[in-house]
Amino acid sequence: MLQEHDFSCTVDLADAGTRLDQICALAFPQFSRARIQQWIKSGDLRVNDMVAKPKQKVVGGEFITLKAESEEQTVWQPEPMDLNIVYEDDDIIVINKPANLVVHPAVGNWSGTLSNGLLHHCPALSHVPRAGIVHRLDKDTTGLMVVAKTLTAQTALVKQLQARTVSRHYQAITLHELPNSEFTVDMPIGRHSQVRTKMAVVNAGGKPAITHVDVLQFLKGFTHVHLQLETGRTHQIRVHLAYRGFPLVGDQVYGKKALPLSIRQANPHWAEVQRFPRQALHAWRLSLAHPITGATLSWEAPLPEDMQQLLARLQDD
């Protein structure tokens, strides 16, 4: 069944110089950037009633109209699920996501996802795009995620993410000992040229990506690190650290190489490291402005038990 879309907005003068597709992604957050770009190219999304280009820049004051049709999205089914909710009010939910939980339904994972559980917990989320989810964690990454309960809250949170004012901190355990106590990886990320399911550092055509790294502890061939995201690209931390030669423990996509003999000799628990069943990555702290009240809110989620146990082993002399 086709859905009809009829929306409009006026570009703020303060947004002069911004790309059209970026403006439209903010104005119509219920649609993906790729879908918006398709509508711009097809002429369904117009500027001052004229056909435009996705990459053209606005000058401010333009009137944007969207009149289009799309296939109705598959209705995700609510499913009962034990959700670790660390905060909830009328506008947002903050979840501490466990490992082995997919965020969105997709081919091969139509049920048992976080979205299914959220719809059961809060049926009103069926009226919010993507069940209110504004950012995601990989299936095997644990930690804090914020979910919007209304379209107004979702739009405000998306704007904060795009303005890079949401503060996201992670903890991880890497292979090898980092050479510096702190550094920043500022390298663009894009789709891998040969393996389309992977991301990679891509100098030509990649999107800006910045990760700040601080060492918490050196562990005889491994490192416990604190990371802060300035951007939020797919697999950003995993790609950046692997690019620098320090893939995450347990990362089967970006860190498949066997541990060097020097590490196996230096740490008696190397075998346990190789058996660790997932990437050792946890979204530890989240701070943002409440989308309605504007109040600054922060939450912390302690390391999950599997990472705590691994650290205890690696710290054991």
Tab-separated table of C-alpha atoms in Angstrom:
chain	number	residue	atom	x	y	z
A	1	MET	CA	0.000	0.000	0.000
A	2	LEU	CA	1.261	3.458	-0.914
A	3	GLN	CA	1.564	6.238	1.638
A	4	GLU	CA	1.133	9.857	0.581
A	5	HIS	CA	3.475	12.489	2.025
A	6	ASP	CA	2.691	16.202	1.933
A	7	PHE	CA	5.056	18.371	4.010
A	8	SER	CA	6.628	21.790	3.770
A	9	CYS	CA	9.044	24.046	5.622
A	10	THR	CA	10.894	27.339	5.272
A	11	VAL	CA	14.682	27.414	5.523
A	12	ASP	CA	15.976	29.489	8.434
A	13	LEU	CA	18.329	32.315	7.477
A	14	ALA	CA	20.821	30.983	10.019
A	15	ASP	CA	21.158	27.789	7.934
A	16	ALA	CA	22.569	29.613	4.897
A	17	GLY	CA	25.373	27.606	3.291
A	18	THR	CA	24.058	24.212	4.427
A	19	ARG	CA	23.434	21.432	1.925
A	20	LEU	CA	19.809	20.954	0.901
A	21	ASP	CA	19.685	17.265	1.839
A	22	GLN	CA	21.008	18.085	5.315
A	23	ILE	CA	18.328	20.740	5.807
A	24	CYS	CA	15.637	18.308	4.683
A	25	ALA	CA	16.947	15.559	6.972
A	26	LEU	CA	16.468	17.942	9.898
A	27	ALA	CA	13.083	19.164	8.719
A	28	PHE	CA	11.707	15.696	7.955
A	29	PRO	CA	13.469	13.327	10.414
A	30	GLN	CA	10.929	10.560	9.805
A	31	PHE	CA	12.659	9.852	6.473
A	32	SER	CA	16.186	8.584	5.833
A	33	ARG	CA	18.759	10.811	4.142
A	34	ALA	CA	18.869	8.374	1.205
A	35	ARG	CA	15.091	8.579	0.726
A	36	ILE	CA	15.215	12.394	0.842
A	37	GLN	CA	17.989	12.452	-1.766
A	38	GLN	CA	15.891	10.226	-4.051
A	39	TRP	CA	12.920	12.584	-3.748
A	40	ILE	CA	15.089	15.615	-4.498
A	41	LYS	CA	16.437	13.933	-7.636
A	42	SER	CA	12.963	12.833	-8.747
A	43	GLY	CA	11.525	16.322	-8.240
A	44	ASP	CA	9.081	15.224	-5.533
A	45	LEU	CA	10.924	17.467	-3.073
A	46	ARG	CA	11.231	20.956	-4.506
A	47	VAL	CA	12.722	24.315	-3.507
A	48	ASN	CA	10.570	27.354	-4.316
A	49	ASP	CA	8.640	24.974	-6.587
A	50	MET	CA	11.776	24.222	-8.610
A	51	VAL	CA	13.704	21.001	-9.094
A	52	ALA	CA	16.914	21.024	-7.056
A	53	LYS	CA	20.002	18.912	-6.384
A	54	PRO	CA	20.793	17.146	-3.091
A	55	LYS	CA	24.199	18.784	-2.698
A	56	GLN	CA	23.144	22.321	-3.568
A	57	LYS	CA	23.432	24.806	-0.712
A	58	VAL	CA	20.603	26.929	0.614
A	59	VAL	CA	20.791	30.695	1.123
A	60	GLY	CA	17.991	30.952	3.687
A	61	GLY	CA	14.335	31.793	3.237
A	62	GLU	CA	13.600	29.106	0.628
A	63	PHE	CA	10.228	27.326	0.776
A	64	ILE	CA	10.621	23.552	0.579
A	65	THR	CA	7.732	21.277	-0.373
A	66	LEU	CA	7.551	17.501	-0.284
A	67	LYS	CA	4.760	15.767	-2.185
A	68	ALA	CA	5.566	12.105	-2.690
A	69	GLU	CA	4.415	8.536	-2.312
A	70	SER	CA	6.210	5.548	-0.806
A	71	GLU	CA	5.465	1.992	0.102
A	72	GLU	CA	3.992	1.792	3.578
A	73	GLN	CA	6.607	0.585	6.049
A	74	THR	CA	6.284	-2.877	7.479
A	75	VAL	CA	4.582	-2.691	10.874
A	76	TRP	CA	6.930	-3.988	13.521
A	77	GLN	CA	5.257	-6.245	16.042
A	78	PRO	CA	5.380	-5.458	19.792
A	79	GLU	CA	7.058	-8.213	21.784
A	80	PRO	CA	7.450	-8.529	25.567
A	81	MET	CA	11.081	-8.036	26.561
A	82	ASP	CA	13.033	-7.313	29.722
A	83	LEU	CA	14.363	-3.830	29.073
A	84	ASN	CA	16.963	-2.307	31.359
A	85	ILE	CA	15.462	1.186	31.551
A	86	VAL	CA	17.677	3.641	33.419
A	87	TYR	CA	15.437	6.689	32.851
A	88	GLU	CA	11.990	7.450	31.466
A	89	ASP	CA	9.615	10.407	31.361
A	90	ASP	CA	6.873	11.585	28.996
A	91	ASP	CA	9.355	12.381	26.227
A	92	ILE	CA	12.345	10.015	26.319
A	93	ILE	CA	13.513	6.584	27.422
A	94	VAL	CA	17.157	5.761	28.158
A	95	ILE	CA	18.038	2.072	27.760
A	96	ASN	CA	21.091	0.116	28.886
A	97	LYS	CA	21.278	-2.278	25.930
A	98	PRO	CA	22.682	-5.782	26.508
A	99	ALA	CA	24.910	-7.683	24.095
A	100	ASN	CA	23.391	-9.893	21.383
A	101	LEU	CA	20.445	-7.560	20.798
A	102	VAL	CA	19.754	-6.094	17.356
A	103	VAL	CA	18.323	-2.565	17.472
A	104	HIS	CA	16.113	-2.466	14.338
A	105	PRO	CA	14.162	-5.213	12.546
A	106	ALA	CA	15.653	-6.087	9.167
A	107	VAL	CA	16.022	-9.029	6.821
A	108	GLY	CA	16.819	-12.037	8.996
A	109	ASN	CA	15.882	-10.187	12.200
A	110	TRP	CA	12.214	-9.244	11.994
A	111	SER	CA	11.574	-10.121	15.641
A	112	GLY	CA	13.411	-10.106	18.934
A	113	THR	CA	14.895	-6.662	18.359
A	114	LEU	CA	15.042	-3.685	20.693
A	115	SER	CA	12.418	-1.956	18.541
A	116	ASN	CA	9.989	-4.840	19.090
A	117	GLY	CA	10.532	-4.630	22.850
A	118	LEU	CA	10.114	-0.850	22.908
A	119	LEU	CA	6.795	-1.074	21.047
A	120	HIS	CA	5.500	-3.488	23.689
A	121	HIS	CA	6.722	-1.281	26.530
A	122	CYS	CA	5.326	1.919	24.983
A	123	PRO	CA	2.662	1.298	22.287
A	124	ALA	CA	2.601	5.026	21.408
A	125	LEU	CA	6.003	4.516	19.753
A	126	SER	CA	4.155	2.973	16.799
A	127	HIS	CA	3.388	6.568	15.769
A	128	VAL	CA	7.030	7.683	15.917
A	129	PRO	CA	9.415	6.852	13.026
A	130	ARG	CA	11.806	3.989	13.757
A	131	ALA	CA	10.028	3.415	17.091
A	132	GLY	CA	11.699	6.568	18.431
A	133	ILE	CA	15.276	5.361	18.011
A	134	VAL	CA	17.598	8.228	17.026
A	135	HIS	CA	20.972	6.474	17.241
A	136	ARG	CA	21.985	2.862	17.423
A	137	LEU	CA	24.538	0.492	18.889
A	138	ASP	CA	25.869	-2.589	17.118
A	139	LYS	CA	24.294	-5.922	18.031
A	140	ASP	CA	27.146	-6.894	20.347
A	141	THR	CA	27.941	-3.458	21.756
A	142	THR	CA	26.407	-2.791	25.169
A	143	GLY	CA	25.368	0.395	26.907
A	144	LEU	CA	23.274	3.535	26.833
A	145	MET	CA	20.844	4.587	24.112
A	146	VAL	CA	18.214	7.332	24.145
A	147	VAL	CA	14.788	6.779	22.561
A	148	ALA	CA	12.270	9.539	21.745
A	149	LYS	CA	8.639	8.898	22.722
A	150	THR	CA	7.213	11.663	20.493
A	151	LEU	CA	7.988	13.088	17.079
A	152	THR	CA	8.771	16.450	18.680
A	153	ALA	CA	11.336	14.860	20.993
A	154	GLN	CA	12.789	12.820	18.138
A	155	THR	CA	13.249	15.879	15.940
A	156	ALA	CA	14.989	17.766	18.763
A	157	LEU	CA	17.312	14.844	19.545
A	158	VAL	CA	18.230	14.370	15.881
A	159	LYS	CA	19.167	18.049	15.710
A	160	GLN	CA	21.381	17.659	18.801
A	161	LEU	CA	23.126	14.655	17.270
A	162	GLN	CA	23.729	16.495	14.022
A	163	ALA	CA	25.013	19.529	15.935
A	164	ARG	CA	27.342	17.185	17.888
A	165	THR	CA	26.060	18.399	21.245
A	166	VAL	CA	25.146	14.933	22.526
A	167	SER	CA	28.080	13.624	24.601
A	168	ARG	CA	28.748	9.892	24.144
A	169	HIS	CA	31.517	8.137	26.055
A	170	TYR	CA	32.605	4.510	25.690
A	171	GLN	CA	34.957	2.059	27.343
A	172	ALA	CA	36.736	-0.666	25.417
A	173	ILE	CA	39.558	-3.196	25.619
A	174	THR	CA	41.981	-3.239	22.691
A	175	LEU	CA	44.625	-5.602	21.420
A	176	HIS	CA	48.154	-4.268	21.929
A	177	GLU	CA	49.278	-1.482	24.230
A	178	LEU	CA	48.667	1.978	22.829
A	179	PRO	CA	51.844	4.060	22.400
A	180	ASN	CA	50.285	7.249	23.817
A	181	SER	CA	48.124	7.927	26.842
A	182	GLU	CA	45.775	10.014	24.724
A	183	PHE	CA	45.262	10.857	21.065
A	184	THR	CA	42.572	11.695	18.522
A	185	VAL	CA	41.727	9.792	15.344
A	186	ASP	CA	40.402	12.220	12.734
A	187	MET	CA	39.892	10.100	9.617
A	188	PRO	CA	36.876	9.947	7.266
A	189	ILE	CA	34.822	6.761	7.179
A	190	GLY	CA	32.880	5.235	4.289
A	191	ARG	CA	31.754	1.923	2.867
A	192	HIS	CA	34.550	-0.611	2.315
A	193	SER	CA	35.463	-0.717	-1.383
A	194	GLN	CA	35.394	-4.529	-1.593
A	195	VAL	CA	33.356	-5.800	1.369
A	196	ARG	CA	30.090	-3.864	1.338
A	197	THR	CA	29.059	-5.009	4.822
A	198	LYS	CA	32.136	-3.338	6.312
A	199	MET	CA	33.173	0.246	6.852
A	200	ALA	CA	36.691	1.597	6.391
A	201	VAL	CA	38.806	4.719	6.531
A	202	VAL	CA	38.126	6.289	3.117
A	203	ASN	CA	40.088	9.374	2.185
A	204	ALA	CA	38.080	10.100	-0.962
A	205	GLY	CA	34.347	10.373	-0.378
A	206	GLY	CA	34.309	9.328	3.270
A	207	LYS	CA	32.302	11.210	5.885
A	208	PRO	CA	34.144	13.135	8.635
A	209	ALA	CA	34.726	11.008	11.723
A	210	ILE	CA	36.509	11.993	14.954
A	211	THR	CA	37.227	9.743	17.944
A	212	HIS	CA	39.065	10.878	21.089
A	213	VAL	CA	41.009	8.149	22.920
A	214	ASP	CA	42.329	8.139	26.510
A	215	VAL	CA	44.132	5.233	28.143
A	216	LEU	CA	42.662	4.024	31.421
A	217	GLN	CA	45.083	1.149	31.996
A	218	PHE	CA	47.842	-0.794	30.225
A	219	LEU	CA	47.368	-4.560	30.610
A	220	LYS	CA	50.425	-6.471	29.346
A	221	GLY	CA	49.665	-6.480	25.656
A	222	PHE	CA	46.177	-5.005	25.928
A	223	THR	CA	44.749	-1.597	26.814
A	224	HIS	CA	41.627	-0.496	28.677
A	225	VAL	CA	40.558	2.746	27.009
A	226	HIS	CA	37.999	5.524	27.330
A	227	LEU	CA	36.655	6.933	24.072
A	228	GLN	CA	34.551	9.961	23.242
A	229	LEU	CA	32.745	10.300	19.933
A	230	GLU	CA	32.635	13.673	18.262
A	231	THR	CA	30.799	12.153	15.287
A	232	GLY	CA	28.669	9.013	15.047
A	233	ARG	CA	29.562	7.028	11.928
A	234	THR	CA	28.678	3.361	11.553
A	235	HIS	CA	31.276	1.187	13.382
A	236	GLN	CA	33.324	4.349	14.018
A	237	ILE	CA	35.233	3.252	17.114
A	238	ARG	CA	35.900	-0.218	15.732
A	239	VAL	CA	37.128	1.129	12.386
A	240	HIS	CA	39.271	3.921	13.843
A	241	LEU	CA	41.052	1.748	16.399
A	242	ALA	CA	41.631	-1.071	13.910
A	243	TYR	CA	43.020	1.468	11.432
A	244	ARG	CA	45.498	2.642	14.063
A	245	GLY	CA	46.520	-0.970	14.721
A	246	PHE	CA	44.602	-1.516	17.965
A	247	PRO	CA	41.436	-3.503	17.125
A	248	LEU	CA	38.968	-4.265	19.877
A	249	VAL	CA	39.215	-7.539	21.727
A	250	GLY	CA	36.613	-9.919	20.304
A	251	ASP	CA	35.917	-7.934	17.130
A	252	GLN	CA	35.348	-10.615	14.492
A	253	VAL	CA	34.945	-8.090	11.676
A	254	TYR	CA	37.803	-5.641	12.169
A	255	GLY	CA	40.183	-7.600	14.393
A	256	LYS	CA	40.392	-11.188	13.156
A	257	LYS	CA	44.176	-11.494	13.230
A	258	ALA	CA	45.611	-13.957	15.745
A	259	LEU	CA	47.373	-12.514	18.772
A	260	PRO	CA	51.136	-12.156	18.291
A	261	LEU	CA	53.436	-14.481	20.228
A	262	SER	CA	54.799	-11.526	22.215
A	263	ILE	CA	51.319	-10.829	23.648
A	264	ARG	CA	50.676	-14.500	24.392
A	265	GLN	CA	53.925	-14.679	26.294
A	266	ALA	CA	53.368	-11.405	28.148
A	267	ASN	CA	49.888	-12.165	29.439
A	268	PRO	CA	48.901	-15.630	30.718
A	269	HIS	CA	45.231	-14.988	29.967
A	270	TRP	CA	45.568	-14.505	26.212
A	271	ALA	CA	43.498	-17.628	25.500
A	272	GLU	CA	40.539	-16.154	27.395
A	273	VAL	CA	40.895	-12.998	25.313
A	274	GLN	CA	40.647	-14.992	22.091
A	275	ARG	CA	37.489	-16.680	23.380
A	276	PHE	CA	35.778	-13.407	24.269
A	277	PRO	CA	32.518	-13.709	22.267
A	278	ARG	CA	31.970	-10.094	21.161
A	279	GLN	CA	33.716	-6.773	20.633
A	280	ALA	CA	34.679	-5.454	24.064
A	281	LEU	CA	32.879	-2.134	23.688
A	282	HIS	CA	30.425	-0.467	26.073
A	283	ALA	CA	28.550	2.856	25.796
A	284	TRP	CA	29.319	4.007	29.301
A	285	ARG	CA	28.124	7.602	29.640
A	286	LEU	CA	25.483	9.658	27.822
A	287	SER	CA	24.746	13.374	28.249
A	288	LEU	CA	22.259	15.539	26.371
A	289	ALA	CA	19.815	18.413	26.669
A	290	HIS	CA	16.289	17.234	27.399
A	291	PRO	CA	14.441	17.681	24.084
A	292	ILE	CA	11.529	19.536	25.718
A	293	THR	CA	12.784	21.211	28.907
A	294	GLY	CA	16.351	21.863	27.736
A	295	ALA	CA	17.745	20.620	31.066
A	296	THR	CA	21.145	18.913	30.867
A	297	LEU	CA	20.822	15.222	31.736
A	298	SER	CA	23.560	12.605	32.192
A	299	TRP	CA	23.577	8.876	32.829
A	300	GLU	CA	26.231	6.233	33.412
A	301	ALA	CA	26.006	2.462	32.981
A	302	PRO	CA	28.697	0.321	34.663
A	303	LEU	CA	30.694	-2.097	32.566
A	304	PRO	CA	28.757	-5.321	31.894
A	305	GLU	CA	29.812	-8.419	33.770
A	306	ASP	CA	31.665	-10.031	30.860
A	307	MET	CA	33.943	-7.009	30.408
A	308	GLN	CA	34.470	-6.685	34.160
A	309	GLN	CA	35.547	-10.337	34.338
A	310	LEU	CA	37.886	-9.940	31.372
A	311	LEU	CA	39.517	-6.881	32.935
A	312	ALA	CA	39.939	-8.710	36.238
A	313	ARG	CA	41.722	-11.564	34.409
A	314	LEU	CA	44.003	-9.218	32.511
A	315	GLN	CA	44.869	-7.321	35.695
A	316	ASP	CA	45.749	-10.566	37.469
A	317	ASP	CA	49.502	-11.017	37.792
